[in-house]
Tab-separated table of N, CA, C and O in Angstrom:
chain	number	residue	atom	x	y	z
E	24	MET	N	-26.283	-18.735	-14.708
E	24	MET	CA	-25.506	-18.846	-14.885
E	24	MET	C	-24.691	-18.049	-15.611
E	24	MET	O	-25.433	-16.735	-16.759
E	25	VAL	N	-22.974	-17.514	-15.237
E	25	VAL	CA	-23.043	-16.160	-16.545
E	25	VAL	C	-22.311	-16.649	-17.179
E	25	VAL	O	-20.771	-17.559	-16.767
E	26	CYS	N	-22.265	-16.576	-18.709
E	26	CYS	CA	-20.726	-17.404	-19.607
E	26	CYS	C	-19.857	-15.670	-20.555
E	26	CYS	O	-20.623	-15.351	-20.212
E	27	TYR	N	-19.538	-16.003	-20.430
E	27	TYR	CA	-17.418	-15.856	-20.294
E	27	TYR	C	-16.521	-16.220	-21.832
E	27	TYR	O	-16.894	-17.417	-21.748
E	28	LYS	N	-16.160	-15.399	-22.395
E	28	LYS	CA	-15.173	-15.752	-23.977
E	28	LYS	C	-14.265	-15.986	-23.816
E	28	LYS	O	-13.033	-16.817	-24.287
E	29	ASN	N	-14.105	-14.402	-23.069
E	29	ASN	CA	-12.216	-14.587	-23.641
E	29	ASN	C	-12.020	-14.444	-22.306
E	29	ASN	O	-10.263	-14.643	-22.762
E	30	GLY	N	-12.325	-15.944	-21.279
E	30	GLY	CA	-10.938	-15.722	-20.352
E	30	GLY	C	-9.286	-16.546	-20.161
E	30	GLY	O	-8.750	-15.717	-20.402
E	31	GLY	N	-9.580	-17.080	-20.530
E	31	GLY	CA	-8.341	-18.413	-21.012
E	31	GLY	C	-7.524	-17.773	-22.038
E	31	GLY	O	-5.961	-17.855	-21.289
E	32	ALA	N	-8.349	-17.518	-22.697
E	32	ALA	CA	-7.207	-17.243	-24.731
E	32	ALA	C	-6.619	-16.269	-23.756
E	32	ALA	O	-6.475	-15.798	-24.260
E	33	ILE	N	-7.149	-14.378	-23.132
E	33	ILE	CA	-6.365	-13.600	-22.977
E	33	ILE	C	-6.001	-13.677	-21.899
E	33	ILE	O	-4.814	-13.013	-22.080
E	34	ARG	N	-6.377	-14.510	-20.422
E	34	ARG	CA	-5.300	-14.383	-19.465
E	34	ARG	C	-3.740	-15.326	-19.943
E	34	ARG	O	-2.980	-14.761	-19.940
E	35	ALA	N	-4.134	-16.263	-21.134
E	35	ALA	CA	-2.754	-16.525	-21.777
E	35	ALA	C	-2.035	-16.088	-22.622
E	35	ALA	O	-1.283	-16.063	-22.815
E	36	ALA	N	-2.909	-15.019	-23.123
E	36	ALA	CA	-2.375	-14.346	-23.962
E	36	ALA	C	-1.701	-12.831	-23.629
E	36	ALA	O	0.068	-12.705	-24.139
E	37	GLU	N	-1.916	-12.501	-21.912
E	37	GLU	CA	-1.037	-11.670	-21.544
E	37	GLU	C	-0.234	-12.334	-20.676
E	37	GLU	O	1.112	-11.280	-20.775
E	38	LYS	N	-0.276	-13.369	-20.889
E	38	LYS	CA	1.385	-14.553	-19.787
E	38	LYS	C	1.956	-14.116	-20.863
E	38	LYS	O	3.032	-13.889	-19.223
E	39	SER	N	1.820	-13.943	-21.705
E	39	SER	CA	3.300	-14.053	-22.747
E	39	SER	C	4.407	-15.211	-22.771
E	39	SER	O	4.886	-15.680	-21.910
E	40	ALA	N	5.148	-15.392	-24.612
E	40	ALA	CA	5.907	-16.775	-23.711
E	40	ALA	C	6.655	-16.726	-22.859
E	40	ALA	O	7.518	-17.317	-22.900
E	41	ASP	N	7.220	-15.195	-23.034
E	41	ASP	CA	8.518	-15.369	-21.812
E	41	ASP	C	8.225	-15.834	-20.335
E	41	ASP	O	9.227	-15.076	-19.955
E	42	ARG	N	7.166	-15.400	-20.215
E	42	ARG	CA	6.907	-15.558	-19.025
E	42	ARG	C	6.102	-17.003	-18.308
E	42	ARG	O	6.403	-17.169	-19.316
E	43	THR	N	6.081	-16.572	-16.820
E	43	THR	CA	5.750	-18.189	-16.242
E	43	THR	C	4.151	-17.563	-16.395
E	43	THR	O	4.079	-16.785	-15.702
E	44	TRP	N	3.654	-18.528	-15.465
E	44	TRP	CA	2.313	-18.819	-14.752
E	44	TRP	C	3.138	-17.890	-13.012
E	44	TRP	O	2.239	-17.377	-12.583
E	45	ALA	N	4.349	-18.088	-12.459
E	45	ALA	CA	4.486	-17.291	-11.642
E	45	ALA	C	4.803	-15.877	-11.170
E	45	ALA	O	4.201	-16.188	-10.381
E	46	ASP	N	5.362	-16.055	-13.051
E	46	ASP	CA	5.886	-14.434	-13.106
E	46	ASP	C	4.318	-13.845	-13.259
E	46	ASP	O	3.898	-12.498	-12.738
E	47	VAL	N	2.837	-14.648	-13.239
E	47	VAL	CA	1.554	-14.254	-13.472
E	47	VAL	C	1.044	-13.843	-11.677
E	47	VAL	O	0.122	-12.758	-11.392
E	48	ASP	N	1.103	-15.296	-11.251
E	48	ASP	CA	0.921	-14.959	-9.306
E	48	ASP	C	1.723	-14.039	-9.105
E	48	ASP	O	1.078	-13.299	-8.504
E	49	ALA	N	2.882	-13.226	-9.529
E	49	ALA	CA	4.110	-12.599	-8.174
E	49	ALA	C	2.857	-11.371	-8.964
E	49	ALA	O	2.738	-10.468	-8.585
E	50	ALA	N	2.877	-11.198	-10.479
E	50	ALA	CA	2.279	-9.545	-10.635
E	50	ALA	C	0.550	-9.388	-9.805
E	50	ALA	O	0.029	-7.867	-9.504
E	51	LEU	N	-0.551	-10.307	-9.984
E	51	LEU	CA	-0.661	-10.605	-8.971
E	51	LEU	C	-1.685	-10.012	-8.067
E	51	LEU	O	-2.525	-10.151	-6.824
E	52	ALA	N	-0.642	-10.189	-6.921
E	52	ALA	CA	-0.163	-10.178	-5.388
E	52	ALA	C	-0.853	-8.463	-5.678
E	52	ALA	O	0.181	-7.512	-6.246
E	53	GLY	N	-1.217	-8.218	-4.536
E	53	GLY	CA	-1.463	-7.224	-3.729
E	53	GLY	C	-2.826	-6.782	-3.624
E	53	GLY	O	-3.388	-8.184	-3.272
E	54	PRO	N	-2.594	-5.669	-3.404
E	54	PRO	CA	-4.785	-6.034	-3.353
E	54	PRO	C	-5.389	-5.655	-4.234
E	54	PRO	O	-4.973	-4.766	-4.803
E	55	PRO	N	-6.420	-5.708	-3.675
E	55	PRO	CA	-6.816	-5.264	-4.964
E	55	PRO	C	-7.216	-3.946	-5.802
E	55	PRO	O	-6.924	-2.601	-4.894
E	56	PRO	N	-7.414	-3.250	-7.220
E	56	PRO	CA	-7.754	-1.755	-7.487
E	56	PRO	C	-8.075	-1.194	-6.574
E	56	PRO	O	-8.858	-1.363	-6.051
E	57	GLU	N	-7.469	-0.019	-6.449
E	57	GLU	CA	-7.425	1.111	-5.654
E	57	GLU	C	-6.935	2.405	-7.053
E	57	GLU	O	-6.344	2.385	-7.565
E	58	GLY	N	-6.213	3.648	-5.487
E	58	GLY	CA	-6.687	4.947	-7.362
E	58	GLY	C	-5.273	4.505	-7.375
E	58	GLY	O	-4.539	3.879	-6.531
E	59	GLY	N	-5.508	4.744	-8.356
E	59	GLY	CA	-4.356	4.856	-9.162
E	59	GLY	C	-3.221	3.685	-9.490
E	59	GLY	O	-2.529	2.740	-11.115
E	60	ASP	N	-4.502	2.299	-10.015
E	60	ASP	CA	-4.150	0.885	-10.290
E	60	ASP	C	-5.520	2.006	-11.799
E	60	ASP	O	-5.834	1.892	-11.536
E	61	VAL	N	-4.830	0.168	-12.120
E	61	VAL	CA	-5.399	0.543	-14.089
E	61	VAL	C	-6.346	-1.237	-14.259
E	61	VAL	O	-6.033	-2.349	-13.441
E	62	LEU	N	-7.619	-0.772	-14.929
E	62	LEU	CA	-8.218	-1.937	-15.420
E	62	LEU	C	-7.469	-2.132	-16.388
E	62	LEU	O	-8.174	-1.194	-17.152
E	63	PHE	N	-7.865	-3.088	-16.944
E	63	PHE	CA	-6.952	-4.166	-18.789
E	63	PHE	C	-8.834	-4.073	-19.063
E	63	PHE	O	-8.936	-5.795	-18.631
E	64	PHE	N	-9.529	-4.296	-20.217
E	64	PHE	CA	-10.737	-4.675	-20.627
E	64	PHE	C	-10.386	-5.098	-22.203
E	64	PHE	O	-9.997	-4.229	-22.662
E	65	ARG	N	-9.579	-6.619	-22.580
E	65	ARG	CA	-9.033	-6.936	-23.783
E	65	ARG	C	-10.571	-7.951	-24.143
E	65	ARG	O	-10.628	-8.902	-23.113
E	66	PHE	N	-10.631	-8.079	-25.356
E	66	PHE	CA	-11.929	-8.464	-25.432
E	66	PHE	C	-11.726	-9.199	-27.319
E	66	PHE	O	-11.878	-8.469	-28.086
E	67	ASP	N	-10.661	-10.027	-27.564
E	67	ASP	CA	-10.171	-10.296	-28.555
E	67	ASP	C	-11.772	-11.304	-29.214
E	67	ASP	O	-11.236	-10.985	-30.469
E	68	LEU	N	-12.830	-11.231	-28.974
E	68	LEU	CA	-13.319	-11.890	-29.176
E	68	LEU	C	-14.854	-11.435	-28.806
E	68	LEU	O	-15.198	-11.070	-27.676
E	69	PRO	N	-16.255	-11.331	-30.260
E	69	PRO	CA	-17.214	-11.038	-29.374
E	69	PRO	C	-17.652	-11.453	-27.922
E	69	PRO	O	-18.092	-12.355	-27.543
E	70	GLU	N	-17.708	-10.493	-27.250
E	70	GLU	CA	-17.957	-11.417	-25.691
E	70	GLU	C	-20.047	-11.699	-25.949
E	70	GLU	O	-20.951	-11.142	-26.615
E	71	ILE	N	-20.716	-13.232	-24.897
E	71	ILE	CA	-21.963	-13.288	-25.501
E	71	ILE	C	-22.046	-12.483	-23.634
E	71	ILE	O	-22.810	-11.580	-24.283
E	72	ALA	N	-21.212	-11.865	-22.501
E	72	ALA	CA	-21.943	-11.670	-21.189
E	72	ALA	C	-21.261	-10.693	-20.559
E	72	ALA	O	-20.152	-10.879	-20.394
E	73	PRO	N	-21.217	-9.408	-20.872
E	73	PRO	CA	-22.880	-8.715	-20.715
E	73	PRO	C	-23.166	-8.534	-22.402
E	73	PRO	O	-21.985	-7.884	-22.015
E	74	GLY	N	-23.595	-8.302	-22.520
E	74	GLY	CA	-22.890	-8.541	-24.108
E	74	GLY	C	-23.964	-7.503	-24.974
E	74	GLY	O	-25.051	-7.556	-24.217
E	75	PRO	N	-24.109	-7.912	-26.111
E	75	PRO	CA	-22.778	-8.476	-26.743
E	75	PRO	C	-21.936	-6.788	-26.945
E	75	PRO	O	-22.002	-6.029	-26.781
E	76	LEU	N	-20.740	-7.771	-26.293
E	76	LEU	CA	-19.733	-6.093	-26.416
E	76	LEU	C	-17.956	-6.728	-27.777
E	76	LEU	O	-18.158	-8.087	-28.142
E	77	LYS	N	-18.009	-6.129	-28.801
E	77	LYS	CA	-17.375	-5.707	-29.648
E	77	LYS	C	-15.561	-6.694	-29.716
E	77	LYS	O	-15.511	-5.466	-28.440
E	78	PRO	N	-14.861	-6.945	-29.970
E	78	PRO	CA	-13.362	-6.729	-29.476
E	78	PRO	C	-12.888	-5.346	-29.686
E	78	PRO	O	-13.129	-4.283	-30.412
E	79	CYS	N	-11.799	-5.064	-28.378
E	79	CYS	CA	-11.475	-4.301	-28.056
E	79	CYS	C	-10.788	-4.226	-27.669
E	79	CYS	O	-10.327	-4.713	-25.959
E	80	GLN	N	-9.313	-3.438	-27.543
E	80	GLN	CA	-8.185	-2.557	-25.716
E	80	GLN	C	-8.888	-1.639	-25.326
E	80	GLN	O	-8.659	-0.805	-25.693
E	81	ARG	N	-9.205	-1.923	-23.955
E	81	ARG	CA	-9.527	-0.358	-23.442
E	81	ARG	C	-8.259	-0.798	-22.108
E	81	ARG	O	-9.138	-1.825	-21.112
E	82	ALA	N	-8.324	0.527	-20.998
E	82	ALA	CA	-6.741	0.283	-20.253
E	82	ALA	C	-7.743	1.158	-19.317
E	82	ALA	O	-8.042	2.756	-20.500
E	83	PHE	N	-7.894	1.745	-18.153
E	83	PHE	CA	-8.709	2.902	-17.324
E	83	PHE	C	-7.800	2.872	-16.258
E	83	PHE	O	-7.516	1.668	-15.600
E	84	ARG	N	-6.757	4.073	-15.401
E	84	ARG	CA	-6.671	4.211	-14.503
E	84	ARG	C	-7.425	4.840	-13.192
E	84	ARG	O	-8.889	5.526	-13.089
E	85	VAL	N	-7.795	4.308	-11.922
E	85	VAL	CA	-8.983	4.168	-10.995
E	85	VAL	C	-8.398	5.266	-10.650
E	85	VAL	O	-7.308	4.891	-9.774
E	86	GLU	N	-8.580	6.455	-10.070
E	86	GLU	CA	-8.390	7.595	-9.018
E	86	GLU	C	-8.585	8.222	-8.475
E	86	GLU	O	-9.923	6.334	-7.694
E	87	VAL	N	-8.021	8.795	-7.655
E	87	VAL	CA	-8.581	8.502	-5.786
E	87	VAL	C	-10.307	8.429	-5.829
E	87	VAL	O	-10.610	10.403	-6.842
E	88	GLY	N	-11.110	9.079	-5.487
E	88	GLY	CA	-12.299	9.700	-5.236
E	88	GLY	C	-13.276	9.349	-6.482
E	88	GLY	O	-14.423	8.602	-6.660
E	89	GLY	N	-12.411	7.266	-7.279
E	89	GLY	CA	-13.240	6.775	-8.017
E	89	GLY	C	-13.891	7.567	-9.596
E	89	GLY	O	-14.569	6.852	-10.319
E	90	LYS	N	-12.412	8.276	-10.383
E	90	LYS	CA	-12.513	9.026	-11.225
E	90	LYS	C	-12.105	7.497	-11.844
E	90	LYS	O	-10.999	7.076	-11.512
E	91	TRP	N	-11.717	7.091	-13.199
E	91	TRP	CA	-11.568	6.889	-15.011
E	91	TRP	C	-10.581	7.632	-15.405
E	91	TRP	O	-11.609	8.562	-15.752
E	92	LEU	N	-9.937	6.814	-15.493
E	92	LEU	CA	-9.054	8.890	-16.803
E	92	LEU	C	-8.419	6.937	-17.703
E	92	LEU	O	-7.589	6.060	-17.607
E	93	GLU	N	-9.109	7.792	-18.722
E	93	GLU	CA	-8.416	6.431	-19.354
E	93	GLU	C	-7.474	6.373	-20.190
E	93	GLU	O	-6.750	7.948	-20.530
E	94	VAL	N	-6.413	5.488	-20.433
E	94	VAL	CA	-4.847	5.192	-20.945
E	94	VAL	C	-4.912	4.918	-22.024
E	94	VAL	O	-5.700	3.896	-22.351
E	95	ASP	N	-3.757	4.856	-22.436
E	95	ASP	CA	-3.656	4.613	-24.121
E	95	ASP	C	-2.643	2.360	-23.271
E	95	ASP	O	-1.466	2.260	-22.805
E	96	PRO	N	-3.984	1.485	-23.612
E	96	PRO	CA	-3.081	0.615	-23.399
E	96	PRO	C	-1.708	0.375	-23.537
E	96	PRO	O	-0.857	-0.540	-23.469
E	97	ALA	N	-1.258	0.435	-25.092
E	97	ALA	CA	0.606	0.403	-25.150
E	97	ALA	C	0.757	0.770	-24.249
E	97	ALA	O	2.806	0.571	-23.925
E	98	GLN	N	0.895	1.293	-23.548
E	98	GLN	CA	1.870	2.714	-22.170
E	98	GLN	C	1.485	1.516	-21.489
E	98	GLN	O	2.368	1.575	-20.167
E	99	LEU	N	0.754	1.164	-20.708
E	99	LEU	CA	0.948	0.308	-20.204
E	99	LEU	C	2.037	-1.414	-19.273
E	99	LEU	O	2.128	-1.844	-20.773
E	100	SER	N	2.952	-1.431	-18.950
E	100	SER	CA	3.990	-1.809	-17.912
E	100	SER	C	3.294	-3.710	-18.404
E	100	SER	O	1.567	-3.849	-18.010
E	101	TRP	N	3.520	-4.707	-18.228
E	101	TRP	CA	3.076	-6.160	-19.307
E	101	TRP	C	2.554	-6.306	-16.952
E	101	TRP	O	1.285	-6.504	-17.126
E	102	GLU	N	2.972	-6.077	-15.739
E	102	GLU	CA	1.964	-5.865	-14.381
E	102	GLU	C	0.563	-5.271	-14.417
E	102	GLU	O	-0.270	-5.884	-14.093
E	103	GLN	N	0.896	-4.382	-15.380
E	103	GLN	CA	-0.177	-3.627	-14.307
E	103	GLN	C	-0.757	-4.096	-16.213
E	103	GLN	O	-2.802	-3.902	-16.069
E	104	ARG	N	-0.787	-4.461	-17.671
E	104	ARG	CA	-1.790	-4.642	-18.040
E	104	ARG	C	-2.246	-7.028	-17.297
E	104	ARG	O	-4.090	-7.013	-17.201
E	105	VAL	N	-0.949	-7.770	-17.228
E	105	VAL	CA	-2.219	-9.200	-16.330
E	105	VAL	C	-3.307	-8.301	-15.174
E	105	VAL	O	-3.891	-9.202	-15.180
E	106	ARG	N	-1.969	-7.620	-14.217
E	106	ARG	CA	-3.688	-7.179	-13.108
E	106	ARG	C	-4.823	-6.693	-13.539
E	106	ARG	O	-4.813	-6.694	-13.549
E	107	GLY	N	-4.490	-5.517	-14.794
E	107	GLY	CA	-5.718	-4.719	-14.880
E	107	GLY	C	-6.916	-5.874	-15.751
E	107	GLY	O	-7.737	-6.496	-15.946
E	108	VAL	N	-6.207	-7.059	-16.456
E	108	VAL	CA	-6.627	-8.136	-16.887
E	108	VAL	C	-7.485	-8.673	-16.600
E	108	VAL	O	-8.442	-9.038	-16.459
E	109	PHE	N	-6.390	-9.389	-15.147
E	109	PHE	CA	-7.911	-10.461	-14.481
E	109	PHE	C	-9.151	-9.466	-13.437
E	109	PHE	O	-9.530	-9.953	-13.078
E	110	PHE	N	-8.519	-8.465	-12.542
E	110	PHE	CA	-8.937	-7.355	-12.059
E	110	PHE	C	-11.068	-6.944	-13.009
E	110	PHE	O	-11.403	-7.031	-12.257
E	111	SER	N	-9.924	-7.028	-13.583
E	111	SER	CA	-11.307	-6.670	-14.890
E	111	SER	C	-11.916	-7.150	-14.803
E	111	SER	O	-13.678	-6.487	-14.675
E	112	ARG	N	-11.610	-8.917	-15.539
E	112	ARG	CA	-12.306	-10.084	-15.529
E	112	ARG	C	-13.322	-10.088	-14.217
E	112	ARG	O	-14.315	-10.076	-14.456
E	113	VAL	N	-13.022	-9.656	-13.329
E	113	VAL	CA	-13.577	-10.420	-11.302
E	113	VAL	C	-14.600	-9.081	-11.346
E	113	VAL	O	-15.668	-9.335	-11.418
E	114	LEU	N	-14.357	-8.404	-11.493
E	114	LEU	CA	-14.708	-6.962	-11.510
E	114	LEU	C	-16.648	-6.810	-12.387
E	114	LEU	O	-16.843	-7.016	-11.508
E	115	SER	N	-15.540	-7.466	-13.492
E	115	SER	CA	-17.338	-7.990	-14.717
E	115	SER	C	-18.192	-9.206	-14.116
E	115	SER	O	-19.569	-9.365	-14.023
E	116	ILE	N	-17.360	-9.915	-13.772
E	116	ILE	CA	-18.725	-10.887	-13.148
E	116	ILE	C	-19.424	-10.190	-11.907
E	116	ILE	O	-20.480	-10.647	-11.127
E	117	ARG	N	-18.523	-9.520	-10.776
E	117	ARG	CA	-19.648	-9.389	-9.474
E	117	ARG	C	-20.345	-8.046	-10.274
E	117	ARG	O	-21.024	-8.181	-10.053
E	118	GLY	N	-20.365	-6.993	-11.369
E	118	GLY	CA	-22.065	-6.307	-11.604
E	118	GLY	C	-22.741	-7.573	-12.544
E	118	GLY	O	-24.111	-6.362	-12.364
E	119	GLN	N	-22.137	-8.319	-13.058
E	119	GLN	CA	-23.463	-9.080	-12.894
E	119	GLN	C	-23.662	-9.864	-11.959
E	119	GLN	O	-25.249	-10.253	-12.369
E	120	LEU	N	-24.281	-10.764	-11.155
E	120	LEU	CA	-24.633	-10.260	-10.495
E	120	LEU	C	-24.864	-10.661	-9.501
E	120	LEU	O	-26.094	-10.480	-8.599
E	121	LYS	N	-24.162	-9.000	-8.497
E	121	LYS	CA	-25.022	-7.479	-8.742
E	121	LYS	C	-26.316	-7.540	-9.843
E	121	LYS	O	-27.354	-7.960	-9.141
E	122	ALA	N	-26.661	-7.461	-10.598
E	122	ALA	CA	-27.378	-7.693	-11.515
E	122	ALA	C	-29.056	-7.995	-11.356
E	122	ALA	O	-29.615	-7.798	-11.922
E	123	MET	N	-28.258	-9.469	-11.798
E	123	MET	CA	-28.777	-10.323	-11.143
E	123	MET	C	-30.019	-10.971	-10.136
E	123	MET	O	-30.998	-11.395	-10.113
E	124	GLY	N	-29.322	-9.691	-8.480
E	124	GLY	CA	-29.286	-10.088	-7.355
E	124	GLY	C	-29.450	-10.940	-7.325
E	124	GLY	O	-30.018	-11.492	-6.300
E	125	THR	N	-28.127	-11.929	-7.717
E	125	THR	CA	-27.605	-12.858	-6.480
E	125	THR	C	-26.679	-12.764	-5.552
E	125	THR	O	-25.997	-11.445	-6.118
E	126	ASN	N	-27.197	-12.840	-3.933
E	126	ASN	CA	-26.444	-13.201	-3.178
E	126	ASN	C	-25.583	-14.488	-2.673
E	126	ASN	O	-26.038	-16.083	-3.201
E	127	ILE	N	-24.024	-14.598	-3.658
E	127	ILE	CA	-23.362	-16.069	-3.460
E	127	ILE	C	-22.732	-16.161	-2.022
E	127	ILE	O	-23.103	-14.890	-1.418
E	128	SER	N	-22.129	-17.017	-0.846
E	128	SER	CA	-21.819	-17.344	-0.074
E	128	SER	C	-20.290	-17.714	-0.336
E	128	SER	O	-19.477	-17.802	0.468
E	129	ARG	N	-19.907	-18.867	-1.357
E	129	ARG	CA	-18.899	-18.308	-2.225
E	129	ARG	C	-18.219	-18.932	-2.952
E	129	ARG	O	-19.604	-18.827	-4.089
E	130	VAL	N	-17.028	-19.184	-4.077
E	130	VAL	CA	-16.927	-19.558	-5.554
E	130	VAL	C	-16.229	-20.485	-5.310
E	130	VAL	O	-15.757	-21.151	-4.857
E	131	ILE	N	-16.770	-21.264	-6.783
E	131	ILE	CA	-16.128	-22.369	-6.379
E	131	ILE	C	-15.194	-22.195	-8.064
E	131	ILE	O	-16.260	-21.997	-8.951
E	132	LEU	N	-14.043	-22.286	-8.229
E	132	LEU	CA	-13.554	-21.883	-9.372
E	132	LEU	C	-12.776	-23.765	-9.674
E	132	LEU	O	-12.488	-24.695	-8.864
E	133	THR	N	-12.985	-23.494	-11.178
E	133	THR	CA	-12.287	-25.128	-11.964
E	133	THR	C	-11.441	-24.238	-13.716
E	133	THR	O	-11.239	-23.678	-13.795
E	134	GLY	N	-10.624	-25.174	-13.704
E	134	GLY	CA	-9.944	-25.184	-14.476
E	134	GLY	C	-8.177	-25.008	-14.528
E	134	GLY	O	-8.225	-24.631	-12.555
E	135	GLY	N	-7.483	-24.751	-15.627
E	135	GLY	CA	-6.550	-24.969	-14.893
E	135	GLY	C	-5.563	-23.056	-13.705
E	135	GLY	O	-5.087	-23.233	-12.783
E	136	GLY	N	-6.099	-21.946	-13.880
E	136	GLY	CA	-5.863	-21.001	-13.534
E	136	GLY	C	-6.416	-21.368	-11.916
E	136	GLY	O	-5.990	-20.607	-11.159
E	137	SER	N	-7.295	-22.183	-11.672
E	137	SER	CA	-8.150	-22.671	-10.284
E	137	SER	C	-7.434	-23.144	-9.176
E	137	SER	O	-7.375	-22.708	-8.182
E	138	GLN	N	-6.240	-23.579	-9.507
E	138	GLN	CA	-4.863	-23.797	-8.790
E	138	GLN	C	-3.423	-23.155	-7.856
E	138	GLN	O	-2.980	-22.950	-7.193
E	139	SER	N	-4.005	-21.543	-9.055
E	139	SER	CA	-3.358	-20.145	-8.772
E	139	SER	C	-3.746	-20.135	-7.341
E	139	SER	O	-4.765	-19.360	-7.773
E	140	ALA	N	-2.993	-20.224	-6.080
E	140	ALA	CA	-3.182	-18.443	-4.947
E	140	ALA	C	-3.816	-17.517	-5.484
E	140	ALA	O	-5.118	-16.629	-4.633
E	141	ALA	N	-3.059	-16.755	-6.130
E	141	ALA	CA	-3.648	-15.587	-6.382
E	141	ALA	C	-5.228	-15.232	-7.306
E	141	ALA	O	-5.016	-14.163	-6.908
E	142	ILE	N	-4.565	-16.523	-7.878
E	142	ILE	CA	-7.025	-16.195	-8.897
E	142	ILE	C	-7.260	-16.257	-8.147
E	142	ILE	O	-8.332	-15.205	-7.977
E	143	GLN	N	-6.793	-17.125	-7.129
E	143	GLN	CA	-7.852	-17.898	-6.010
E	143	GLN	C	-7.973	-15.779	-5.249
E	143	GLN	O	-9.294	-15.524	-4.447
E	144	ALA	N	-7.307	-15.558	-4.343
E	144	ALA	CA	-6.771	-14.576	-4.043
E	144	ALA	C	-7.729	-12.837	-3.958
E	144	ALA	O	-8.362	-12.495	-3.998
E	145	VAL	N	-7.860	-12.469	-5.954
E	145	VAL	CA	-7.852	-12.042	-5.907
E	145	VAL	C	-9.982	-12.285	-6.124
E	145	VAL	O	-10.888	-11.217	-6.080
E	146	PHE	N	-10.412	-13.404	-6.116
E	146	PHE	CA	-11.983	-13.778	-6.524
E	146	PHE	C	-12.680	-13.638	-5.371
E	146	PHE	O	-13.516	-12.725	-5.025
E	147	ALA	N	-11.300	-14.124	-4.651
E	147	ALA	CA	-12.189	-13.576	-3.039
E	147	ALA	C	-11.894	-12.646	-2.310
E	147	ALA	O	-13.291	-12.156	-2.001
E	148	ALA	N	-11.510	-11.444	-2.658
E	148	ALA	CA	-10.695	-9.611	-3.129
E	148	ALA	C	-12.303	-9.168	-3.168
E	148	ALA	O	-12.514	-8.384	-2.598
E	149	LEU	N	-12.240	-9.430	-4.562
E	149	LEU	CA	-13.091	-8.818	-4.752
E	149	LEU	C	-14.591	-9.217	-4.884
E	149	LEU	O	-15.398	-7.991	-4.783
E	150	LEU	N	-14.587	-10.163	-4.725
E	150	LEU	CA	-16.274	-10.130	-4.582
E	150	LEU	C	-16.658	-10.583	-3.588
E	150	LEU	O	-18.313	-10.883	-2.858
E	151	GLN	N	-15.787	-11.176	-2.068
E	151	GLN	CA	-15.575	-10.433	-0.507
E	151	GLN	C	-16.426	-11.520	-0.435
E	151	GLN	O	-17.296	-12.205	0.365
E	152	VAL	N	-16.091	-13.689	-0.651
E	152	VAL	CA	-16.113	-14.681	-0.567
E	152	VAL	C	-15.137	-15.398	-0.409
E	152	VAL	O	-14.757	-15.408	-1.179
E	153	PRO	N	-14.532	-16.670	0.533
E	153	PRO	CA	-14.331	-17.302	0.226
E	153	PRO	C	-14.320	-18.381	-0.614
E	153	PRO	O	-15.895	-18.237	-1.884
E	154	VAL	N	-13.582	-18.750	-1.253
E	154	VAL	CA	-12.626	-19.024	-2.210
E	154	VAL	C	-12.510	-20.361	-2.627
E	154	VAL	O	-11.775	-20.929	-1.575
């Protein structure tokens, strides 16, 4: 089991008061991260796994060829922040599963976010398994 502390709270914080979950779904629509996309790592609490990580906010633009360029999180659009925080979380899960030598054939999502087709699609695309 891989445990994370910052999941739901961070997603809710990035949603912001003036946005709806439908807005989040719209921001998540589209392909997984590729050249030019942004990964946004936000940890408001010390993380359990892969831990311990101290609270921080860091953003990286994924350049063509796999190079990462650090960018100022304050300069990201709302859509980039939302996509980045979701994608970075699922990629972190993928990395932990790989490090443990775990082969998965499907993912079962639970909780409120599991009802979102967009969130399901992010997990399916990045983990390359049915959700």
